[in-house]
mmCIF file of C-alpha atoms in Angstrom:
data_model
loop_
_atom_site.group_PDB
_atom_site.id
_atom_site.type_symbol
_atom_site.label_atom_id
_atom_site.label_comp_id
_atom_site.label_asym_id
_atom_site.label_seq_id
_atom_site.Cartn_x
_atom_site.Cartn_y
_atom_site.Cartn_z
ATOM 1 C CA UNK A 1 26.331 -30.924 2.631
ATOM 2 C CA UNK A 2 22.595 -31.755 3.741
ATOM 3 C CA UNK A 3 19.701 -31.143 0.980
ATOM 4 C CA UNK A 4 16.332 -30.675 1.899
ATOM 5 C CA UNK A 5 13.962 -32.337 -1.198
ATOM 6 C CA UNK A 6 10.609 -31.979 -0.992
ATOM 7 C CA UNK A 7 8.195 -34.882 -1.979
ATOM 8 C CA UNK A 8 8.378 -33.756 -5.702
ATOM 9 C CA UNK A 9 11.691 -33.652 -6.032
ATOM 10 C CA UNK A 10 12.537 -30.026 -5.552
ATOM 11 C CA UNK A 11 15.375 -28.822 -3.641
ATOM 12 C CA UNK A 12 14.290 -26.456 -0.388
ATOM 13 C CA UNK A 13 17.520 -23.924 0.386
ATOM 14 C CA UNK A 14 15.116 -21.134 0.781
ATOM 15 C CA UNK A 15 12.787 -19.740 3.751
ATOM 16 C CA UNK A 16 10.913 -16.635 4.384
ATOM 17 C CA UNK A 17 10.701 -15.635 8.118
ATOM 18 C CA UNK A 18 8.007 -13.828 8.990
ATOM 19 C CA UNK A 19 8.838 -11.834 12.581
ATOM 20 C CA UNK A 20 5.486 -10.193 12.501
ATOM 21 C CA UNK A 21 2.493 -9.915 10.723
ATOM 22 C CA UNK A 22 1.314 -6.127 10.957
ATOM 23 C CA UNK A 23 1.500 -3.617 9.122
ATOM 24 C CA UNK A 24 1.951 0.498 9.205
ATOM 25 C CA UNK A 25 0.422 0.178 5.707
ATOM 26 C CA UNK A 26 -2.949 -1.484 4.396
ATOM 27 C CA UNK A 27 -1.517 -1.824 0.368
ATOM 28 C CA UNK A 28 -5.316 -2.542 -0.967
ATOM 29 C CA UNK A 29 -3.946 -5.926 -2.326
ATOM 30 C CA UNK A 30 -2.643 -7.025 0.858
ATOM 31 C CA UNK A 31 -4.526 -5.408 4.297
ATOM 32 C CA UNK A 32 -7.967 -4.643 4.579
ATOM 33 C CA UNK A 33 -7.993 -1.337 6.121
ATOM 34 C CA UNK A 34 -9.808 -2.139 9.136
ATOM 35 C CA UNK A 35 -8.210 -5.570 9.735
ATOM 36 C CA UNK A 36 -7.938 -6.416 13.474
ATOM 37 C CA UNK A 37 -7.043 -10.501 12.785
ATOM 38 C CA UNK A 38 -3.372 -10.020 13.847
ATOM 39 C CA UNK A 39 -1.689 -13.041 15.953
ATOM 40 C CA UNK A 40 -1.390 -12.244 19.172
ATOM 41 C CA UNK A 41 1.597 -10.970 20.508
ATOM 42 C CA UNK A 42 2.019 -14.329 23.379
ATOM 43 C CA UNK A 43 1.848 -16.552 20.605
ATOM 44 C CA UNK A 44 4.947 -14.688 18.412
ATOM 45 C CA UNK A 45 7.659 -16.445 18.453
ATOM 46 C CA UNK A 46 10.688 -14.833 20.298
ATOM 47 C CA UNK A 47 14.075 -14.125 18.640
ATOM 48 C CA UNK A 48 15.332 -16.739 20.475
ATOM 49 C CA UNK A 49 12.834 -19.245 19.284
ATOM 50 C CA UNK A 50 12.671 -18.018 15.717
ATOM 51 C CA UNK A 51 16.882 -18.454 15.463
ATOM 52 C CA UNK A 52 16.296 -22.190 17.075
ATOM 53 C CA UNK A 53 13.648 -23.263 14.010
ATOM 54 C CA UNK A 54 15.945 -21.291 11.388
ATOM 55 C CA UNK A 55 18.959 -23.131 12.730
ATOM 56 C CA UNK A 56 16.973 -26.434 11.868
ATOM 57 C CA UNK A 57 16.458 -25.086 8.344
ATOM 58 C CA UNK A 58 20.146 -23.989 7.796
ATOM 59 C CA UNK A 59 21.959 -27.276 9.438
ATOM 60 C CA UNK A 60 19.504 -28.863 7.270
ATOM 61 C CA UNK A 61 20.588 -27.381 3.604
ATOM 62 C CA UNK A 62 18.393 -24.079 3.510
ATOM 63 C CA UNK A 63 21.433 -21.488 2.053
ATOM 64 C CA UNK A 64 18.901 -18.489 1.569
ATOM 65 C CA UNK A 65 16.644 -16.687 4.533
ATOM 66 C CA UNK A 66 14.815 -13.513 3.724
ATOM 67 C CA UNK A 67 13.032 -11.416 7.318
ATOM 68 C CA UNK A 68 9.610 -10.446 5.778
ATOM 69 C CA UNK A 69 6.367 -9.353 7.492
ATOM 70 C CA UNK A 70 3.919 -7.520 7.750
ATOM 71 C CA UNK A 71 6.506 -4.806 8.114
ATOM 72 C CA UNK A 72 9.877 -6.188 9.894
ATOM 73 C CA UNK A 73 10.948 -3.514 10.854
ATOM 74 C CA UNK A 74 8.141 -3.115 13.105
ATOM 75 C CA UNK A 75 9.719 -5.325 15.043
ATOM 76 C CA UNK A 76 11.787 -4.460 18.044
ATOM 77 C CA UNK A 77 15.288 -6.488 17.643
ATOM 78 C CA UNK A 78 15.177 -7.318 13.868
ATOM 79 C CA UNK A 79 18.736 -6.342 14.058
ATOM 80 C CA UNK A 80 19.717 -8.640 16.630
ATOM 81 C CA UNK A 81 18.061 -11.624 14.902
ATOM 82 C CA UNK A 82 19.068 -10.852 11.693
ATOM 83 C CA UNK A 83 22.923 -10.621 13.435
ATOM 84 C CA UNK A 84 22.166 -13.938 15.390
ATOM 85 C CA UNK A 85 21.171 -15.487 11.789
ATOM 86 C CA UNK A 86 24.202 -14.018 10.027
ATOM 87 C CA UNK A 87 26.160 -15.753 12.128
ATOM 88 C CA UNK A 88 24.933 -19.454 11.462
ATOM 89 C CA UNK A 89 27.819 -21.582 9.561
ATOM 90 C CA UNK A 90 26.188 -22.754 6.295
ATOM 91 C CA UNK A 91 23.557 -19.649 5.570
ATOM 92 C CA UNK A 92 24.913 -18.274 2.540
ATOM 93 C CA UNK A 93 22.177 -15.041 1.878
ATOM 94 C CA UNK A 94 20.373 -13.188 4.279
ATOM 95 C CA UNK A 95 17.996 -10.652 3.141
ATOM 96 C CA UNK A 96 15.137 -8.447 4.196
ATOM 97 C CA UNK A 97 11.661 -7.705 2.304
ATOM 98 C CA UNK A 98 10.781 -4.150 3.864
ATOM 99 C CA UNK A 99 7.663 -1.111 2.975
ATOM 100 C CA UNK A 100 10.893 1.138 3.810
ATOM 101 C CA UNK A 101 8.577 3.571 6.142
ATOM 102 C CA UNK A 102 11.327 2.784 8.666
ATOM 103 C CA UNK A 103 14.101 2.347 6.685
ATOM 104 C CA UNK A 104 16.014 5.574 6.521
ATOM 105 C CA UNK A 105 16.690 5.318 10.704
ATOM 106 C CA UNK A 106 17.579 1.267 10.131
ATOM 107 C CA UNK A 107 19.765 0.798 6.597
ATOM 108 C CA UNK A 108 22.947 1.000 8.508
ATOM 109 C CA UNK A 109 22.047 -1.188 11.540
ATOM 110 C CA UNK A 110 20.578 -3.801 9.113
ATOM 111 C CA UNK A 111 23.776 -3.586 6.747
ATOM 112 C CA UNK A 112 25.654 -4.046 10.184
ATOM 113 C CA UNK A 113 23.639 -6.956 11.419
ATOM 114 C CA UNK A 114 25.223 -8.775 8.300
ATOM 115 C CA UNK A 115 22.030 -8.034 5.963
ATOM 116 C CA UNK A 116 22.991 -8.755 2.348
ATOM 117 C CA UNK A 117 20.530 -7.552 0.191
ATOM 118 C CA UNK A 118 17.102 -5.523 0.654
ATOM 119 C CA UNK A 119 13.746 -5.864 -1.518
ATOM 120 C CA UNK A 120 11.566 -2.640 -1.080
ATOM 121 C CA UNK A 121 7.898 -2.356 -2.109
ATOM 122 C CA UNK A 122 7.071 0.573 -4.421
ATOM 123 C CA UNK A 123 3.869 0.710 -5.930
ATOM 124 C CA UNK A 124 4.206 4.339 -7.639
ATOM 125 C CA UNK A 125 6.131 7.501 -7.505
ATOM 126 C CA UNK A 126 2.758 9.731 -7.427
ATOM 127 C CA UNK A 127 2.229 10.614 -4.415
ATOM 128 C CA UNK A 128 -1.602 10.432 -4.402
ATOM 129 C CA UNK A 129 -1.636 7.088 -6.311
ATOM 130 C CA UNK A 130 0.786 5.683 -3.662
ATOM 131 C CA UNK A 131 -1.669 6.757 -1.033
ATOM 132 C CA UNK A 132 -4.028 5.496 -2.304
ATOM 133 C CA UNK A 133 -2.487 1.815 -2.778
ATOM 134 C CA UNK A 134 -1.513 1.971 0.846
ATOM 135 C CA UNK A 135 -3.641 3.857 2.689
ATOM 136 C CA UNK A 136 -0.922 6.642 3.882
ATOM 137 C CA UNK A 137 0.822 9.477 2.658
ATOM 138 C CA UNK A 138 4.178 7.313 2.549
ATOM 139 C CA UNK A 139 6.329 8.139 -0.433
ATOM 140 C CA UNK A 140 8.447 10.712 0.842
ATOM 141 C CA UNK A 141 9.389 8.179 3.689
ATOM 142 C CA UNK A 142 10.212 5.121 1.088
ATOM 143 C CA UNK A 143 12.413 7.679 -1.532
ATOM 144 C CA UNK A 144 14.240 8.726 1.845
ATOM 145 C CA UNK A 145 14.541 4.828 2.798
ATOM 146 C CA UNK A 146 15.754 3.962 -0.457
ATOM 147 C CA UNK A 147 18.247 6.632 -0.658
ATOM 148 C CA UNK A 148 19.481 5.417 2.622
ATOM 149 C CA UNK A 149 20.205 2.065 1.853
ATOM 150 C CA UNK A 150 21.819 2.961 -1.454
ATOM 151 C CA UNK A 151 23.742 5.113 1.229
ATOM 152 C CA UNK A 152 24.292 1.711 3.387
ATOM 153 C CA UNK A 153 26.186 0.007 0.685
ATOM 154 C CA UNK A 154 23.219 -2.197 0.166
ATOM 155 C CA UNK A 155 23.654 -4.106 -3.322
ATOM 156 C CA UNK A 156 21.538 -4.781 -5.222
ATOM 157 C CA UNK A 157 18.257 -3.411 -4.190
ATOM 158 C CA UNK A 158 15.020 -4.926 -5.701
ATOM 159 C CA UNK A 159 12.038 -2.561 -6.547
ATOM 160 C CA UNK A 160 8.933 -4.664 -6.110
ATOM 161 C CA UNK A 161 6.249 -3.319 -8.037
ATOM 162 C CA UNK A 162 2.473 -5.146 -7.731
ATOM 163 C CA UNK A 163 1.159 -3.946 -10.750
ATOM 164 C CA UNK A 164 -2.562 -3.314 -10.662
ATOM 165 C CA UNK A 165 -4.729 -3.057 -13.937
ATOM 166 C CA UNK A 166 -6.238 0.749 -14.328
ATOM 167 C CA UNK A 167 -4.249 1.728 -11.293
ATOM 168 C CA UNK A 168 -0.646 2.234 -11.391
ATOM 169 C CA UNK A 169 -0.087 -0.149 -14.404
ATOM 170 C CA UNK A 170 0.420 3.298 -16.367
ATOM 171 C CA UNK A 171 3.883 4.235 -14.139
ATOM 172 C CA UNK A 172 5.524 1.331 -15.452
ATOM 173 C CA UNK A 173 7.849 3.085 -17.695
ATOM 174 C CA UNK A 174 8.303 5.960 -15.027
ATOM 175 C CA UNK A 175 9.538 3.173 -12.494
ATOM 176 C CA UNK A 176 11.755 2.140 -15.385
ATOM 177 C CA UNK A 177 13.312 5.280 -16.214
ATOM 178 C CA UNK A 178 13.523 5.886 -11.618
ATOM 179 C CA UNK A 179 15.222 2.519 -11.332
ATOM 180 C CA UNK A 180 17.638 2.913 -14.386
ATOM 181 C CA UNK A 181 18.510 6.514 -12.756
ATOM 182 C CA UNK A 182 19.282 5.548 -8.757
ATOM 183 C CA UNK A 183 20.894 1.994 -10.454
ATOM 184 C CA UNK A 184 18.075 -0.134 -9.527
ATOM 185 C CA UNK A 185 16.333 -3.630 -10.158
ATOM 186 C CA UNK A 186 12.459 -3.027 -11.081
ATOM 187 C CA UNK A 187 10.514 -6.189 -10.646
ATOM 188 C CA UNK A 188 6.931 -6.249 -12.118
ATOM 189 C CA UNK A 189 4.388 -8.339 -10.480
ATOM 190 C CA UNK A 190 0.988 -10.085 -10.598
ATOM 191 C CA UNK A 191 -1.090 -9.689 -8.071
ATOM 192 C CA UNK A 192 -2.311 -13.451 -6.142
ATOM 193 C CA UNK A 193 -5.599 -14.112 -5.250
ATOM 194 C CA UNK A 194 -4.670 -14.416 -1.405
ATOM 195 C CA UNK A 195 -7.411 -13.397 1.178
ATOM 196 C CA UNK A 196 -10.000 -10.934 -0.369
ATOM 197 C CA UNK A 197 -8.019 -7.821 -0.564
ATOM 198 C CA UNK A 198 -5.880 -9.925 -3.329
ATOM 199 C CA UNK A 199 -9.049 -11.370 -4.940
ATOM 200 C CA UNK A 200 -9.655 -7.813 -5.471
ATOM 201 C CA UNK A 201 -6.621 -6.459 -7.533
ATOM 202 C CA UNK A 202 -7.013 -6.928 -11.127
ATOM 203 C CA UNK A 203 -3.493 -7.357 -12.562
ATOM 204 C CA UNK A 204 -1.747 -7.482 -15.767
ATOM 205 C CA UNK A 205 -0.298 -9.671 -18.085
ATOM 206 C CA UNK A 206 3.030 -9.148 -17.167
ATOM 207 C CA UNK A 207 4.432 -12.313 -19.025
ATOM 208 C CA UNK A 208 3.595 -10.980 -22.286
ATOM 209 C CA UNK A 209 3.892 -6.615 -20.794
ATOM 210 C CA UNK A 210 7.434 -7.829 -19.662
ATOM 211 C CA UNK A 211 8.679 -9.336 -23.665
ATOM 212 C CA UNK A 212 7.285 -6.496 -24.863
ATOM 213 C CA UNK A 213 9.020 -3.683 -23.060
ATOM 214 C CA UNK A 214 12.221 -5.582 -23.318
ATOM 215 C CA UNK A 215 11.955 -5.417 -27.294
ATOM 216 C CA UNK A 216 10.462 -1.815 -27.108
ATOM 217 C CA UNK A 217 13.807 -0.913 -24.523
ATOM 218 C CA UNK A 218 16.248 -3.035 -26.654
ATOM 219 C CA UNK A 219 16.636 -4.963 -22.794
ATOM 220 C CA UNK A 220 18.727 -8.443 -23.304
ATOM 221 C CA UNK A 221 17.697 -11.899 -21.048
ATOM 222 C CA UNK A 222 19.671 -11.692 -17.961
ATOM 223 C CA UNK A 223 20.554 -14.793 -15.443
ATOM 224 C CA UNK A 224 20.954 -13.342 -12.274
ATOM 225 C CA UNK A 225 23.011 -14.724 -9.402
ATOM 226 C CA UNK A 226 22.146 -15.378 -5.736
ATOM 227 C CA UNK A 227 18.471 -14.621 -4.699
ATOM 228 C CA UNK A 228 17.137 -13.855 -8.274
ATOM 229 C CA UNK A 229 13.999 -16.412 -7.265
ATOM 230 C CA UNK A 230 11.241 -16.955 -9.609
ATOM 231 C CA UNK A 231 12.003 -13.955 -11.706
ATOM 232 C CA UNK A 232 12.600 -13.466 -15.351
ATOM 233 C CA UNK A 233 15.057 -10.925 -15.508
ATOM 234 C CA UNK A 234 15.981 -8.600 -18.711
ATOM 235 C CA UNK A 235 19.016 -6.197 -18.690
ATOM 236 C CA UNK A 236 19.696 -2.895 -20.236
ATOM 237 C CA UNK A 237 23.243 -3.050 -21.613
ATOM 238 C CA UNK A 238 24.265 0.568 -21.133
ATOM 239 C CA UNK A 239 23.311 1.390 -17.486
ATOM 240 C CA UNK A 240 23.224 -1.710 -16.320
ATOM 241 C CA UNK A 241 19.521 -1.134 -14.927
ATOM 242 C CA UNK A 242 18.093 -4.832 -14.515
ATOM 243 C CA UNK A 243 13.728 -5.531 -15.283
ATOM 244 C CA UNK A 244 12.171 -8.478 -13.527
ATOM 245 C CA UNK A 245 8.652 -9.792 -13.937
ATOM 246 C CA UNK A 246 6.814 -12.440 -11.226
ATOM 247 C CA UNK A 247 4.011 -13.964 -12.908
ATOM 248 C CA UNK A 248 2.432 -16.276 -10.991
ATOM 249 C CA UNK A 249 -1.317 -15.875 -12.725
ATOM 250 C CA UNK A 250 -0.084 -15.831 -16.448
ATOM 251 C CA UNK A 251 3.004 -18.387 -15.989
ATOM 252 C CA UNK A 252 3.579 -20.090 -12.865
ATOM 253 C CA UNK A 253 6.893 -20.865 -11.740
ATOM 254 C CA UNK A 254 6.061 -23.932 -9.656
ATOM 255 C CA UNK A 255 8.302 -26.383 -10.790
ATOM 256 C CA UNK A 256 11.178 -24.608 -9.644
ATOM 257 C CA UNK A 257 9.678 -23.768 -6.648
ATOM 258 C CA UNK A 258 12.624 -23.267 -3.948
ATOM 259 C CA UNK A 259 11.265 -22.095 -0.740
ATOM 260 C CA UNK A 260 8.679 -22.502 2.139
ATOM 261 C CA UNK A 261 7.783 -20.138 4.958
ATOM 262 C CA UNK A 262 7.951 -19.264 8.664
ATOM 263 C CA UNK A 263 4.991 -17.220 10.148
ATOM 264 C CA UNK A 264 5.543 -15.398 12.876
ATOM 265 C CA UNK A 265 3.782 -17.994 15.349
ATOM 266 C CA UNK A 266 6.219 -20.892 13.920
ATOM 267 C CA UNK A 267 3.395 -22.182 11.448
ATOM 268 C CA UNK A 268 5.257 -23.826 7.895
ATOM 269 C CA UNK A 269 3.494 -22.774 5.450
ATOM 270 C CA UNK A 270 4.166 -24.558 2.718
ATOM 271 C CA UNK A 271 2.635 -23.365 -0.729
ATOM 272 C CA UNK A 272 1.583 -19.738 -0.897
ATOM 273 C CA UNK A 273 -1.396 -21.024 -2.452
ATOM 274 C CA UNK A 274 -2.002 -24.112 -0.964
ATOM 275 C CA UNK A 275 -3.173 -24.600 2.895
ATOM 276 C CA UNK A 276 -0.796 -27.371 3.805
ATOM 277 C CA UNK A 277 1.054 -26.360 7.123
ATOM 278 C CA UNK A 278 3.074 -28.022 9.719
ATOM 279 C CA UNK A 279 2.720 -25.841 13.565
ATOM 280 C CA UNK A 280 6.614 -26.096 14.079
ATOM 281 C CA UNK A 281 6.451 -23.245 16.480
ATOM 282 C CA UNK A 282 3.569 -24.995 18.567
ATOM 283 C CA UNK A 283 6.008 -27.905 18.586
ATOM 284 C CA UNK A 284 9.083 -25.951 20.183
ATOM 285 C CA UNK A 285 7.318 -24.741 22.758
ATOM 286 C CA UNK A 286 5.622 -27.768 23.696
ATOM 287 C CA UNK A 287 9.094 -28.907 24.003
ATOM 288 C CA UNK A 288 10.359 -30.704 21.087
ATOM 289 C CA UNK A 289 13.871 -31.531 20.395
ATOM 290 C CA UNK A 290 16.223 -31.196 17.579
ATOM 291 C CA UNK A 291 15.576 -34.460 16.311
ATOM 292 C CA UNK A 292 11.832 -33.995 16.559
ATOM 293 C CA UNK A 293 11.879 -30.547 14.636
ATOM 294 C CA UNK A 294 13.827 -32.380 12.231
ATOM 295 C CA UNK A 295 11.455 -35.212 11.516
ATOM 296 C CA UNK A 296 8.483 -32.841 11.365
ATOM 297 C CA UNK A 297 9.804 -30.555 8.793
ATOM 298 C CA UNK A 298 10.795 -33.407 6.711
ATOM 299 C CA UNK A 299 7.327 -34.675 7.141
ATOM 300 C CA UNK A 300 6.028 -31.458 6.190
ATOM 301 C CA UNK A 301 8.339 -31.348 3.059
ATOM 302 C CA UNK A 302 7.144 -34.261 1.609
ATOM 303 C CA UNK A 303 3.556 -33.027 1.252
ATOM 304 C CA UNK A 304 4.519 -29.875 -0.277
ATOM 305 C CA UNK A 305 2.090 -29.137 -2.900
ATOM 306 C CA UNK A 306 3.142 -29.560 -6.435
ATOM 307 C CA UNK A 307 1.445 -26.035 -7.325
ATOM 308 C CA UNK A 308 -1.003 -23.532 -6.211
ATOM 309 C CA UNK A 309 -4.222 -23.128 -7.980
ATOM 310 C CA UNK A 310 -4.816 -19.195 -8.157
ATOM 311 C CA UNK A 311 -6.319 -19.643 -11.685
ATOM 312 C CA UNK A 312 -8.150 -22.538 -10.619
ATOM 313 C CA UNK A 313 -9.537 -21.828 -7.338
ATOM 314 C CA UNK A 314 -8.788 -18.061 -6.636
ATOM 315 C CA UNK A 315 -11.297 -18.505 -3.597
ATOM 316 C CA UNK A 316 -9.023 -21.299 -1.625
ATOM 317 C CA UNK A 317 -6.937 -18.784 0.132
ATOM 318 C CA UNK A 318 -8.674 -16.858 3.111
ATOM 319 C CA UNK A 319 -5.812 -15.452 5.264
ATOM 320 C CA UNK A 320 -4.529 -12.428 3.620
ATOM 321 C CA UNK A 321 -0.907 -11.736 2.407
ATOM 322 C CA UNK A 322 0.457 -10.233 5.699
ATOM 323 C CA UNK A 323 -0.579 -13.503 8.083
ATOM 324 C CA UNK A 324 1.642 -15.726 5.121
ATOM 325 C CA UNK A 325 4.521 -13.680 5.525
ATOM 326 C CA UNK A 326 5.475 -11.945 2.214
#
């Protein structure tokens, strides 16, 4: 079986495909409202295209894609790629990193496009706090998108929570007591210093927040299985309800870093916090073959950055969240 290493050592069997970069939200840690930078819409890759450089990845040892944004499922035809990708011999996990404005109307055609697991974003269950974070009167639409893809069959589903100092950090224990009800995984997370809105967010200690509630809770260490990523996972032995915290300000995960990304262009990106990149799209349509995709993603791979440096340098990063793909 091929194994993709990068120049540290680190095994690669993960990538993030980002099929657009905008947004129906602006999330204040993510989006500035009035952002107008967006790629334009000749240079996105088509589905076509994107399946070609993911088909590199796979025959090449990546096991794990996730379809992030922006939104996906802005997108017109996510569920044809995601179907196209499902269908590659090798690719072990596909999964899809979605807002969940859209995702009442889409949890069955995702689930039937071969979609195994969904992450949603949900910042609070107030409904003036969440508009806030996001810039729209959106809950309604993500309770009705998560009840939808509970509906769907889709197991599990990850809460993402970006937990924001004097902001929403006080709903933590509401989102506990939500996820534990509907059968949930809650993940806690830091906000990164990426573009300004992130240099904005103030977050929490969620290394040391994330010990303590699992003592308070009486939560036990949990190893989860496929697609658990750089989470630290406690689990509640009576309902089964699973806490995750992502702290990549307080305790990076680095050395067990797994995964690059696709933007929606074809850029690598390589570090979330780094700016090494490798214009794979740019290649393909200048008319590269297999072999010469190949050679530049192992190229690329072997300057992977051993870590970012949000502590260090929070200013490095200047395209926001969204243009990375999530």
């Amino acid at each position: 079986m091929p194994t993709l290493i990068d120049g540290h050592g680190r095994v690669i069997d993960y990538l993030r495909v980002s099929v657009t970069d905008r947004c129906d939200l602006r999330c204040t840690y993510c989006l500035p409202k009035a952002f107008k930078g967006f790629e334009e819409p000749a240079n996105w890759l088509t589905h076509p295209e994107m399946a070609r450089l993911v088909g590199r990845f796979v025959a090449m040892g990546v096991r794990k894609v996730r379809l992030t944004g922006g939104e996906p499922l802005l997108r017109r035809g996510v569920c044809d790629l995601a179907a196209s990708l499902r269908a590659m011999p090798g690719l072990q996990d596909l999964s899809v990193s979605t807002n969940a404005t859209r995702l009442s109307s889409m949890a069955v055609p995702l689930r039937q496009a071969g979609v195994d697991r969904l992450n949603i974003s949900l910042d609070s269950l107030d409904e003036s706090c969440m508009a806030r974070i996001t810039g729209r009167d959106c809950l309604g639409e993500v309770l009705e998108g998560i009840a939808a893809a509970s509906a769907a069959g889709f197991r599990p589903i990850k809460l993402n929570m970006v937990v924001q100092a004097g902001v929403n950090d006080h709903e933590i224990e509401a989102m506990v007591t939500f996820a534990r009800q509907h059968g949930l995984v809650l993940r806690l997370i830091e906000p990164m210093p990426v573009g300004a809105t992130g240099r904005s967010a103030e977050g929490r200690d969620l290394t040391a927040l994330g010990e303590m509630l699992a003592r308070r809770m009486g939560l036990l260490p949990q190893v989860l299985g496929q697609g658990a990523g750089p989470a630290r996972y406690w689990r509640e032995p009576h309902s089964g309800m699973s806490l995750g915290v992502i702290t990549p300000m307080s305790q990076h995960f680095c050395e067990a870093c797994n995964r690059v990304r696709l933007g929606v262009d074809g850029t690598l990106y390589l570090c979330l916090g780094q700016n090494d990149q490798m214009p794979l799209g740019r290649l393909l349509r200048a008319g590269a073959d297999d072999g010469e995709l190949d050679a530049a993603i192992l190229a690329a791979l072997a300057r992977k950055p051993l870590r970012h440096e949000f502590n260090e340098r929070p200013e490095k990063i200047v395209r926001f969240m969204a243009q990375t793909g999530g």
